[in-house]
Amino acid sequence: MLIKPNANGFVHPVASEITTLSAYQSRRDLIRLMATGAAGAAMASWAGREAWAQNWTPPGQRTALARVNSTVAGAVTMEKVTTYKDATTYNNFYEFGTDKADPAHNAHTLKTSPWSVEIEGLVKKPGRWALEDLLKLSAQEERIYRLRCVEGWSMVIPWVGYSLSQLIKRVEPLGSAKYVEFVTLADPKTMPGVDSRVLNWPYVEGLRLDEAMHPLTLLAFGMYGEILPNQNGAPLRLVVPWKYGFKSGKSLVKIRFTDKQPVTAWNRAAAEEYGFYSNVNPTVDHPRWSQATERRIGEDGLFARKRKTLMFNGYEAQVGQLYAGMDLRMSF
Ligand code: MTE
């Protein structure tokens, strides 16, 4: 295993170990697509997408080079990847409606170019980053993460992006910065769901600074080797694989560094149900349902068994140390 304990004895993957064989290819494809504005064209028919997904091989089974990457702690799982069709038609993106099928039907109105992300708050280098500059900031890599939704279903998705820490290091948080707030787009003209009162828009999420800096926290620009479909959070989103899916904000427009714990959209809507941390934890139930098991999307047959949910969604070895000494029942 190419993993090294740091000074605290805690195992962190280093960036070079996370990069996969397809990194170069993915980055080239993404940048080419962004440059030519061919994003829409790249959204070929589902049949085409599906053929691609079927031919898609887990990195560990590709080449010697790829196998090196499959040993990276947490960044790759050998579990069967969810089909592209399921990952792009069964979504939560309330700005486009609350039904799972709504985002795929409605998100074509989202205008992803031009796009920029404002960095503000307690940082030495605040400012507005154009999407093109964010794309170029660091090498894109493919990471196959489990995504566990608080509602009790899960998927396995090959994301493309880089560690959010790359951007955070570049903007230099001040010593007083303890949290990072993520604000996503709320545009009533293109997002029909923003009229609804389900949530207080914009959708806001947050992490502690050390969580945001963790190498597993991904700033994603793509999935399945292509740019993100609108319904999955184009043109860029967060993926925090050890937390319930709602922590992974889509279509980010602002990243703010603060000294106070951000008030997140779901916490504001129902504080007793959705805590700030929202780490996947099979021993802490949601007030209205158990979190001990999950339904893997694609395994929905009559006789399909539910899977046991794993502590920190299976990423305990990588992130458990972040919560040492904390009562996870209180800080849920
Ligand atoms: N981001 C925004 N802006 N709006 C949302 O409604 N839903 C969250 C999260 N990010 C949501 C969001 C929830 S509940 C989940 S489970 C994941 O996105 C779903 O991501 P996916 O549709 O790409 O699987």
mmCIF file of C-alpha atoms and ligand atoms in Angstrom:
data_model
loop_
_atom_site.group_PDB
_atom_site.id
_atom_site.type_symbol
_atom_site.label_atom_id
_atom_site.label_comp_id
_atom_site.label_asym_id
_atom_site.label_seq_id
_atom_site.Cartn_x
_atom_site.Cartn_y
_atom_site.Cartn_z
ATOM 1 C CA MET A 1 0.000 0.000 0.000
ATOM 2 C CA LEU A 2 1.390 3.349 -1.029
ATOM 3 C CA ILE A 3 0.187 5.146 2.034
ATOM 4 C CA LYS A 4 2.353 6.836 4.600
ATOM 5 C CA PRO A 5 1.498 7.774 8.164
ATOM 6 C CA ASN A 6 1.959 11.479 8.854
ATOM 7 C CA ALA A 7 3.435 12.927 12.039
ATOM 8 C CA ASN A 8 0.296 11.968 13.984
ATOM 9 C CA GLY A 9 0.431 8.427 12.716
ATOM 10 C CA PHE A 10 -2.625 9.193 10.588
ATOM 11 C CA VAL A 11 -2.677 7.842 7.085
ATOM 12 C CA HIS A 12 -3.231 10.362 4.320
ATOM 13 C CA PRO A 13 -3.045 9.544 0.626
ATOM 14 C CA VAL A 14 -0.664 11.949 -1.084
ATOM 15 C CA ALA A 15 -1.845 13.672 -4.232
ATOM 16 C CA SER A 16 0.483 11.806 -6.582
ATOM 17 C CA GLU A 17 -0.909 8.507 -5.348
ATOM 18 C CA ILE A 18 -4.484 9.542 -5.981
ATOM 19 C CA THR A 19 -3.924 10.361 -9.643
ATOM 20 C CA THR A 20 -5.169 7.572 -11.865
ATOM 21 C CA LEU A 21 -4.279 6.395 -15.304
ATOM 22 C CA SER A 22 -7.276 8.115 -16.806
ATOM 23 C CA ALA A 23 -6.391 11.422 -15.183
ATOM 24 C CA TYR A 24 -4.551 12.723 -18.169
ATOM 25 C CA GLN A 25 -7.231 11.592 -20.575
ATOM 26 C CA SER A 26 -10.076 12.948 -18.462
ATOM 27 C CA ARG A 27 -8.439 16.304 -18.035
ATOM 28 C CA ARG A 28 -7.714 16.589 -21.714
ATOM 29 C CA ASP A 29 -11.293 15.665 -22.572
ATOM 30 C CA LEU A 30 -12.754 18.048 -20.033
ATOM 31 C CA ILE A 31 -10.656 20.957 -21.089
ATOM 32 C CA ARG A 32 -11.243 20.260 -24.739
ATOM 33 C CA LEU A 33 -14.982 20.129 -24.165
ATOM 34 C CA MET A 34 -15.000 23.295 -22.117
ATOM 35 C CA ALA A 35 -12.855 25.081 -24.683
ATOM 36 C CA THR A 36 -14.990 24.131 -27.644
ATOM 37 C CA GLY A 37 -18.259 24.637 -25.827
ATOM 38 C CA ALA A 38 -19.141 21.108 -26.879
ATOM 39 C CA ALA A 39 -20.533 20.289 -23.476
ATOM 40 C CA GLY A 40 -24.039 19.761 -24.817
ATOM 41 C CA ALA A 41 -22.817 17.717 -27.729
ATOM 42 C CA ALA A 42 -20.874 15.522 -25.343
ATOM 43 C CA MET A 43 -24.132 14.582 -23.694
ATOM 44 C CA ALA A 44 -24.676 11.980 -26.349
ATOM 45 C CA SER A 45 -27.581 9.585 -26.266
ATOM 46 C CA TRP A 46 -28.024 7.454 -23.223
ATOM 47 C CA ALA A 47 -27.380 4.424 -25.344
ATOM 48 C CA GLY A 48 -23.962 5.846 -26.155
ATOM 49 C CA ARG A 49 -23.312 6.777 -22.549
ATOM 50 C CA GLU A 50 -24.373 3.352 -21.421
ATOM 51 C CA ALA A 51 -22.073 1.641 -23.871
ATOM 52 C CA TRP A 52 -19.281 3.734 -22.472
ATOM 53 C CA ALA A 53 -20.196 2.847 -18.886
ATOM 54 C CA GLN A 54 -20.383 -0.834 -19.747
ATOM 55 C CA ASN A 55 -16.892 -0.749 -21.218
ATOM 56 C CA TRP A 56 -15.626 1.143 -18.280
ATOM 57 C CA THR A 57 -13.173 -0.927 -16.259
ATOM 58 C CA PRO A 58 -12.270 -0.321 -12.639
ATOM 59 C CA PRO A 59 -8.777 1.233 -12.499
ATOM 60 C CA GLY A 60 -7.409 -1.708 -10.539
ATOM 61 C CA GLN A 61 -8.134 -3.951 -13.509
ATOM 62 C CA ARG A 62 -6.675 -1.731 -16.198
ATOM 63 C CA THR A 63 -2.932 -1.574 -16.273
ATOM 64 C CA ALA A 64 0.029 -1.738 -13.932
ATOM 65 C CA LEU A 65 -0.021 2.031 -13.703
ATOM 66 C CA ALA A 66 -3.671 2.114 -12.777
ATOM 67 C CA ARG A 67 -3.231 -0.602 -10.191
ATOM 68 C CA VAL A 68 -0.903 1.674 -8.244
ATOM 69 C CA ASN A 69 -3.796 4.051 -7.888
ATOM 70 C CA SER A 70 -6.292 1.445 -6.840
ATOM 71 C CA THR A 71 -4.288 1.043 -3.628
ATOM 72 C CA VAL A 72 -4.901 4.639 -2.599
ATOM 73 C CA ALA A 73 -6.703 4.754 0.670
ATOM 74 C CA GLY A 74 -10.316 5.508 -0.048
ATOM 75 C CA ALA A 75 -10.018 7.156 -3.459
ATOM 76 C CA VAL A 76 -11.054 4.045 -5.352
ATOM 77 C CA THR A 77 -13.495 1.277 -4.611
ATOM 78 C CA MET A 78 -13.689 -1.979 -6.524
ATOM 79 C CA GLU A 79 -17.465 -2.110 -6.138
ATOM 80 C CA LYS A 80 -19.558 -2.181 -9.263
ATOM 81 C CA VAL A 81 -20.032 1.292 -10.671
ATOM 82 C CA THR A 82 -23.613 2.537 -10.924
ATOM 83 C CA THR A 83 -24.845 2.783 -14.497
ATOM 84 C CA TYR A 84 -24.599 6.198 -16.113
ATOM 85 C CA LYS A 85 -28.340 6.129 -16.692
ATOM 86 C CA ASP A 86 -29.147 5.592 -13.013
ATOM 87 C CA ALA A 87 -26.600 8.196 -11.889
ATOM 88 C CA THR A 88 -28.097 10.806 -14.215
ATOM 89 C CA THR A 89 -31.828 10.102 -13.910
ATOM 90 C CA TYR A 90 -32.250 9.472 -10.186
ATOM 91 C CA ASN A 91 -31.131 12.736 -8.631
ATOM 92 C CA ASN A 92 -31.624 15.151 -5.809
ATOM 93 C CA PHE A 93 -31.347 18.715 -7.040
ATOM 94 C CA TYR A 94 -34.305 20.500 -5.509
ATOM 95 C CA GLU A 95 -33.683 23.646 -7.526
ATOM 96 C CA PHE A 96 -35.098 21.590 -10.418
ATOM 97 C CA GLY A 97 -37.888 19.839 -8.533
ATOM 98 C CA THR A 98 -38.264 17.388 -5.681
ATOM 99 C CA ASP A 99 -39.013 14.250 -7.672
ATOM 100 C CA LYS A 100 -35.985 12.073 -8.404
ATOM 101 C CA ALA A 101 -36.715 12.308 -12.141
ATOM 102 C CA ASP A 102 -37.191 16.105 -12.150
ATOM 103 C CA PRO A 103 -33.545 17.224 -12.419
ATOM 104 C CA ALA A 104 -32.944 15.103 -15.534
ATOM 105 C CA HIS A 105 -36.067 16.598 -17.137
ATOM 106 C CA ASN A 106 -35.631 20.190 -16.039
ATOM 107 C CA ALA A 107 -31.928 20.955 -15.633
ATOM 108 C CA HIS A 108 -31.327 21.589 -19.340
ATOM 109 C CA THR A 109 -32.193 25.232 -18.581
ATOM 110 C CA LEU A 110 -29.129 25.637 -16.367
ATOM 111 C CA LYS A 111 -26.645 27.930 -18.075
ATOM 112 C CA THR A 112 -23.155 26.755 -17.137
ATOM 113 C CA SER A 113 -21.113 29.136 -19.254
ATOM 114 C CA PRO A 114 -19.875 31.702 -18.416
ATOM 115 C CA TRP A 115 -19.442 30.566 -14.816
ATOM 116 C CA SER A 116 -17.338 31.805 -11.968
ATOM 117 C CA VAL A 117 -16.859 31.107 -8.281
ATOM 118 C CA GLU A 118 -16.397 33.893 -5.758
ATOM 119 C CA ILE A 119 -13.897 33.246 -2.960
ATOM 120 C CA GLU A 120 -14.518 35.458 0.033
ATOM 121 C CA GLY A 121 -14.225 35.856 3.788
ATOM 122 C CA LEU A 122 -11.201 35.041 5.892
ATOM 123 C CA VAL A 123 -8.598 34.510 3.156
ATOM 124 C CA LYS A 124 -5.498 36.370 2.050
ATOM 125 C CA LYS A 125 -6.498 36.072 -1.604
ATOM 126 C CA PRO A 126 -10.226 36.616 -2.074
ATOM 127 C CA GLY A 127 -11.556 37.044 -5.607
ATOM 128 C CA ARG A 128 -13.553 35.674 -8.458
ATOM 129 C CA TRP A 129 -12.299 32.587 -10.282
ATOM 130 C CA ALA A 130 -13.469 31.887 -13.811
ATOM 131 C CA LEU A 131 -14.392 28.259 -14.365
ATOM 132 C CA GLU A 132 -11.627 27.945 -16.973
ATOM 133 C CA ASP A 133 -9.039 28.943 -14.379
ATOM 134 C CA LEU A 134 -10.435 26.532 -11.815
ATOM 135 C CA LEU A 135 -10.264 23.731 -14.376
ATOM 136 C CA LYS A 136 -6.598 24.451 -14.940
ATOM 137 C CA LEU A 137 -5.634 24.893 -11.302
ATOM 138 C CA SER A 138 -4.692 21.261 -10.741
ATOM 139 C CA ALA A 139 -4.569 17.953 -12.601
ATOM 140 C CA GLN A 140 -7.965 16.267 -12.815
ATOM 141 C CA GLU A 141 -8.099 12.744 -11.523
ATOM 142 C CA GLU A 142 -10.724 10.049 -11.479
ATOM 143 C CA ARG A 143 -12.032 8.909 -8.105
ATOM 144 C CA ILE A 144 -14.589 6.193 -7.593
ATOM 145 C CA TYR A 145 -16.563 7.116 -4.512
ATOM 146 C CA ARG A 146 -19.593 5.674 -2.819
ATOM 147 C CA LEU A 147 -22.295 8.326 -2.418
ATOM 148 C CA ARG A 148 -24.720 7.563 0.418
ATOM 149 C CA CYS A 149 -27.866 9.664 0.495
ATOM 150 C CA VAL A 150 -29.480 10.447 3.847
ATOM 151 C CA GLU A 151 -32.688 8.959 2.415
ATOM 152 C CA GLY A 152 -31.186 5.453 2.479
ATOM 153 C CA TRP A 153 -29.932 4.798 -1.038
ATOM 154 C CA SER A 154 -26.431 4.780 -2.436
ATOM 155 C CA MET A 155 -24.494 4.780 -5.705
ATOM 156 C CA VAL A 156 -20.887 4.262 -6.785
ATOM 157 C CA ILE A 157 -19.738 7.004 -9.127
ATOM 158 C CA PRO A 158 -16.448 7.663 -10.942
ATOM 159 C CA TRP A 159 -16.001 11.398 -10.422
ATOM 160 C CA VAL A 160 -13.442 13.602 -12.132
ATOM 161 C CA GLY A 161 -11.865 16.498 -10.298
ATOM 162 C CA TYR A 162 -9.174 17.366 -7.800
ATOM 163 C CA SER A 163 -8.912 17.804 -4.054
ATOM 164 C CA LEU A 164 -10.581 20.991 -2.864
ATOM 165 C CA SER A 165 -7.434 21.502 -0.758
ATOM 166 C CA GLN A 166 -5.612 22.550 -3.964
ATOM 167 C CA LEU A 167 -7.853 25.579 -4.281
ATOM 168 C CA ILE A 168 -7.899 26.316 -0.552
ATOM 169 C CA LYS A 169 -4.107 26.359 -0.394
ATOM 170 C CA ARG A 170 -4.019 28.765 -3.312
ATOM 171 C CA VAL A 171 -6.330 31.320 -1.666
ATOM 172 C CA GLU A 172 -4.532 31.111 1.703
ATOM 173 C CA PRO A 173 -7.075 31.037 4.536
ATOM 174 C CA LEU A 174 -6.272 33.288 7.500
ATOM 175 C CA GLY A 175 -5.479 31.720 10.872
ATOM 176 C CA SER A 176 -8.931 32.796 12.060
ATOM 177 C CA ALA A 177 -10.737 30.742 9.368
ATOM 178 C CA LYS A 178 -12.287 27.649 10.932
ATOM 179 C CA TYR A 179 -15.111 26.781 8.544
ATOM 180 C CA VAL A 180 -15.881 26.888 4.857
ATOM 181 C CA GLU A 181 -19.336 27.755 3.542
ATOM 182 C CA PHE A 182 -20.447 26.639 0.088
ATOM 183 C CA VAL A 183 -23.178 28.583 -1.677
ATOM 184 C CA THR A 184 -24.783 27.184 -4.806
ATOM 185 C CA LEU A 185 -26.652 28.883 -7.628
ATOM 186 C CA ALA A 186 -30.236 30.031 -7.002
ATOM 187 C CA ASP A 187 -31.526 31.483 -10.256
ATOM 188 C CA PRO A 188 -35.317 31.638 -10.458
ATOM 189 C CA LYS A 189 -35.118 32.218 -14.220
ATOM 190 C CA THR A 190 -33.490 28.857 -14.928
ATOM 191 C CA MET A 191 -34.300 26.847 -11.793
ATOM 192 C CA PRO A 192 -38.038 26.195 -11.403
ATOM 193 C CA GLY A 193 -37.637 24.709 -7.907
ATOM 194 C CA VAL A 194 -36.279 27.926 -6.440
ATOM 195 C CA ASP A 195 -39.878 29.215 -6.319
ATOM 196 C CA SER A 196 -40.804 26.464 -3.890
ATOM 197 C CA ARG A 197 -40.608 26.854 -0.154
ATOM 198 C CA VAL A 198 -39.048 23.454 0.574
ATOM 199 C CA LEU A 199 -35.765 25.174 1.408
ATOM 200 C CA ASN A 200 -34.522 28.655 2.007
ATOM 201 C CA TRP A 201 -32.559 29.386 -1.158
ATOM 202 C CA PRO A 202 -29.728 29.473 -2.020
ATOM 203 C CA TYR A 203 -28.716 25.951 -1.020
ATOM 204 C CA VAL A 204 -25.896 26.417 1.472
ATOM 205 C CA GLU A 205 -23.572 23.787 2.856
ATOM 206 C CA GLY A 206 -20.514 23.881 5.073
ATOM 207 C CA LEU A 207 -17.506 21.976 6.349
ATOM 208 C CA ARG A 208 -14.954 22.500 9.054
ATOM 209 C CA LEU A 209 -11.752 23.762 7.479
ATOM 210 C CA ASP A 210 -9.907 20.514 8.251
ATOM 211 C CA GLU A 211 -12.703 18.511 6.584
ATOM 212 C CA ALA A 212 -12.536 20.781 3.551
ATOM 213 C CA MET A 213 -8.758 20.303 3.441
ATOM 214 C CA HIS A 214 -8.963 16.519 3.644
ATOM 215 C CA PRO A 215 -7.603 14.984 0.425
ATOM 216 C CA LEU A 216 -10.783 12.949 -0.122
ATOM 217 C CA THR A 217 -12.911 16.123 -0.370
ATOM 218 C CA LEU A 218 -13.300 16.511 -4.100
ATOM 219 C CA LEU A 219 -14.057 19.517 -6.252
ATOM 220 C CA ALA A 220 -15.687 17.651 -9.127
ATOM 221 C CA PHE A 221 -16.012 18.882 -12.715
ATOM 222 C CA GLY A 222 -16.954 15.581 -14.284
ATOM 223 C CA MET A 223 -18.117 12.025 -13.914
ATOM 224 C CA TYR A 224 -17.683 8.886 -16.038
ATOM 225 C CA GLY A 225 -14.798 10.653 -17.774
ATOM 226 C CA GLU A 226 -16.967 13.498 -19.058
ATOM 227 C CA ILE A 227 -18.044 16.918 -17.868
ATOM 228 C CA LEU A 228 -20.817 16.866 -15.258
ATOM 229 C CA PRO A 229 -24.346 16.623 -16.609
ATOM 230 C CA ASN A 230 -26.429 19.579 -15.400
ATOM 231 C CA GLN A 231 -28.563 17.410 -13.137
ATOM 232 C CA ASN A 232 -25.441 16.226 -11.307
ATOM 233 C CA GLY A 233 -24.284 19.728 -10.449
ATOM 234 C CA ALA A 234 -22.587 21.239 -13.497
ATOM 235 C CA PRO A 235 -20.252 22.890 -13.964
ATOM 236 C CA LEU A 236 -18.674 22.122 -10.588
ATOM 237 C CA ARG A 237 -19.759 20.606 -7.307
ATOM 238 C CA LEU A 238 -18.411 19.209 -4.117
ATOM 239 C CA VAL A 239 -18.200 15.499 -3.305
ATOM 240 C CA VAL A 240 -17.584 14.647 0.339
ATOM 241 C CA PRO A 241 -17.773 10.848 0.295
ATOM 242 C CA TRP A 242 -17.926 10.116 4.027
ATOM 243 C CA LYS A 243 -20.921 12.399 4.590
ATOM 244 C CA TYR A 244 -24.551 12.086 3.557
ATOM 245 C CA GLY A 245 -25.033 13.224 0.000
ATOM 246 C CA PHE A 246 -26.703 16.517 0.858
ATOM 247 C CA LYS A 247 -23.340 17.840 2.112
ATOM 248 C CA SER A 248 -22.098 17.699 -1.497
ATOM 249 C CA GLY A 249 -23.412 20.967 -2.904
ATOM 250 C CA LYS A 250 -24.057 21.225 -6.640
ATOM 251 C CA SER A 251 -23.389 24.101 -9.036
ATOM 252 C CA LEU A 252 -21.196 26.079 -6.648
ATOM 253 C CA VAL A 253 -20.964 29.837 -7.017
ATOM 254 C CA LYS A 254 -19.391 30.959 -3.760
ATOM 255 C CA ILE A 255 -16.881 29.611 -1.240
ATOM 256 C CA ARG A 256 -16.664 31.637 1.940
ATOM 257 C CA PHE A 257 -14.174 31.188 4.784
ATOM 258 C CA THR A 258 -15.561 31.971 8.225
ATOM 259 C CA ASP A 259 -14.855 31.672 11.931
ATOM 260 C CA LYS A 260 -18.421 30.536 12.694
ATOM 261 C CA GLN A 261 -20.140 27.290 11.842
ATOM 262 C CA PRO A 262 -22.211 28.012 8.725
ATOM 263 C CA VAL A 263 -25.995 27.729 8.890
ATOM 264 C CA THR A 264 -26.687 25.132 6.240
ATOM 265 C CA ALA A 265 -29.890 24.882 4.213
ATOM 266 C CA TRP A 266 -31.019 21.528 5.571
ATOM 267 C CA ASN A 267 -30.031 22.333 9.127
ATOM 268 C CA ARG A 268 -32.061 25.524 8.924
ATOM 269 C CA ALA A 269 -35.038 23.611 7.492
ATOM 270 C CA ALA A 270 -35.016 20.802 10.108
ATOM 271 C CA ALA A 271 -32.233 21.101 12.702
ATOM 272 C CA GLU A 272 -33.217 17.981 14.615
ATOM 273 C CA GLU A 273 -33.037 15.872 11.444
ATOM 274 C CA TYR A 274 -30.008 17.215 9.580
ATOM 275 C CA GLY A 275 -26.972 18.113 11.652
ATOM 276 C CA PHE A 276 -23.995 20.154 10.537
ATOM 277 C CA TYR A 277 -21.664 17.136 10.469
ATOM 278 C CA SER A 278 -23.936 14.559 8.845
ATOM 279 C CA ASN A 279 -21.219 11.937 8.725
ATOM 280 C CA VAL A 280 -22.575 8.633 7.460
ATOM 281 C CA ASN A 281 -23.126 6.635 10.638
ATOM 282 C CA PRO A 282 -25.128 3.382 10.791
ATOM 283 C CA THR A 283 -25.445 3.668 14.585
ATOM 284 C CA VAL A 284 -27.090 7.094 14.618
ATOM 285 C CA ASP A 285 -30.561 6.925 13.132
ATOM 286 C CA HIS A 286 -32.415 9.731 11.466
ATOM 287 C CA PRO A 287 -35.347 10.614 13.782
ATOM 288 C CA ARG A 288 -37.756 9.120 11.238
ATOM 289 C CA TRP A 289 -35.833 6.102 9.915
ATOM 290 C CA SER A 290 -32.886 3.803 10.522
ATOM 291 C CA GLN A 291 -29.545 4.515 8.873
ATOM 292 C CA ALA A 292 -28.209 0.980 9.433
ATOM 293 C CA THR A 293 -28.786 -0.233 5.867
ATOM 294 C CA GLU A 294 -29.005 1.175 2.386
ATOM 295 C CA ARG A 295 -30.404 0.316 -1.006
ATOM 296 C CA ARG A 296 -27.796 0.373 -3.764
ATOM 297 C CA ILE A 297 -29.373 1.938 -6.836
ATOM 298 C CA GLY A 298 -29.346 -0.669 -9.604
ATOM 299 C CA GLU A 299 -29.847 -3.537 -7.170
ATOM 300 C CA ASP A 300 -33.564 -2.982 -6.908
ATOM 301 C CA GLY A 301 -34.820 -6.431 -7.844
ATOM 302 C CA LEU A 302 -37.558 -8.032 -5.833
ATOM 303 C CA PHE A 303 -35.027 -10.168 -3.982
ATOM 304 C CA ALA A 304 -32.225 -7.619 -3.758
ATOM 305 C CA ARG A 305 -30.885 -7.463 -0.244
ATOM 306 C CA LYS A 306 -30.179 -4.174 1.430
ATOM 307 C CA ARG A 307 -26.549 -3.457 2.188
ATOM 308 C CA LYS A 308 -25.201 -2.659 5.602
ATOM 309 C CA THR A 309 -24.217 0.979 5.788
ATOM 310 C CA LEU A 310 -20.567 1.442 6.730
ATOM 311 C CA MET A 311 -19.216 3.864 9.327
ATOM 312 C CA PHE A 312 -18.189 7.053 7.541
ATOM 313 C CA ASN A 313 -19.508 5.347 4.399
ATOM 314 C CA GLY A 314 -16.461 3.061 4.433
ATOM 315 C CA TYR A 315 -13.910 5.875 4.728
ATOM 316 C CA GLU A 316 -13.249 5.512 8.450
ATOM 317 C CA ALA A 317 -9.542 4.713 8.033
ATOM 318 C CA GLN A 318 -9.086 7.970 6.164
ATOM 319 C CA VAL A 319 -11.296 10.361 8.114
ATOM 320 C CA GLY A 320 -11.981 8.846 11.535
ATOM 321 C CA GLN A 321 -9.153 10.861 13.055
ATOM 322 C CA LEU A 322 -10.939 14.123 12.211
ATOM 323 C CA TYR A 323 -13.551 13.285 14.842
ATOM 324 C CA ALA A 324 -11.358 11.859 17.600
ATOM 325 C CA GLY A 325 -12.864 12.624 21.001
ATOM 326 C CA MET A 326 -16.166 13.885 19.571
ATOM 327 C CA ASP A 327 -19.546 12.495 20.576
ATOM 328 C CA LEU A 328 -20.955 11.619 17.145
ATOM 329 C CA ARG A 329 -24.425 11.172 18.593
ATOM 330 C CA MET A 330 -24.468 14.787 19.733
ATOM 331 C CA SER A 331 -22.554 16.115 16.713
ATOM 332 C CA PHE A 332 -24.636 14.229 14.159
HETATM 333 N N1 MTE B 1 -27.020 20.556 -4.206
HETATM 334 C C1 MTE B 1 -27.963 21.472 -4.489
HETATM 335 N N2 MTE B 1 -27.589 22.700 -4.898
HETATM 336 N N3 MTE B 1 -29.292 21.196 -4.378
HETATM 337 C C2 MTE B 1 -29.731 19.975 -3.936
HETATM 338 O O1 MTE B 1 -30.954 19.765 -3.835
HETATM 339 N N4 MTE B 1 -29.101 17.734 -3.158
HETATM 340 C C3 MTE B 1 -28.080 17.008 -2.389
HETATM 341 C C4 MTE B 1 -26.704 17.050 -3.053
HETATM 342 N N5 MTE B 1 -26.414 18.396 -3.533
HETATM 343 C C5 MTE B 1 -28.758 18.985 -3.612
HETATM 344 C C6 MTE B 1 -27.381 19.321 -3.783
HETATM 345 C C7 MTE B 1 -28.455 15.627 -2.123
HETATM 346 S S1 MTE B 1 -29.721 15.386 -0.999
HETATM 347 C C8 MTE B 1 -27.804 14.561 -2.674
HETATM 348 S S2 MTE B 1 -28.152 12.968 -2.187
HETATM 349 C C9 MTE B 1 -26.798 14.755 -3.742
HETATM 350 O O2 MTE B 1 -26.675 16.123 -4.124
HETATM 351 C C10 MTE B 1 -27.221 13.953 -4.964
HETATM 352 O O3 MTE B 1 -26.240 14.016 -5.960
HETATM 353 P P1 MTE B 1 -26.503 13.253 -7.355
HETATM 354 O O4 MTE B 1 -27.868 13.619 -7.831
HETATM 355 O O5 MTE B 1 -25.424 13.705 -8.270
HETATM 356 O O6 MTE B 1 -26.412 11.776 -7.058
#
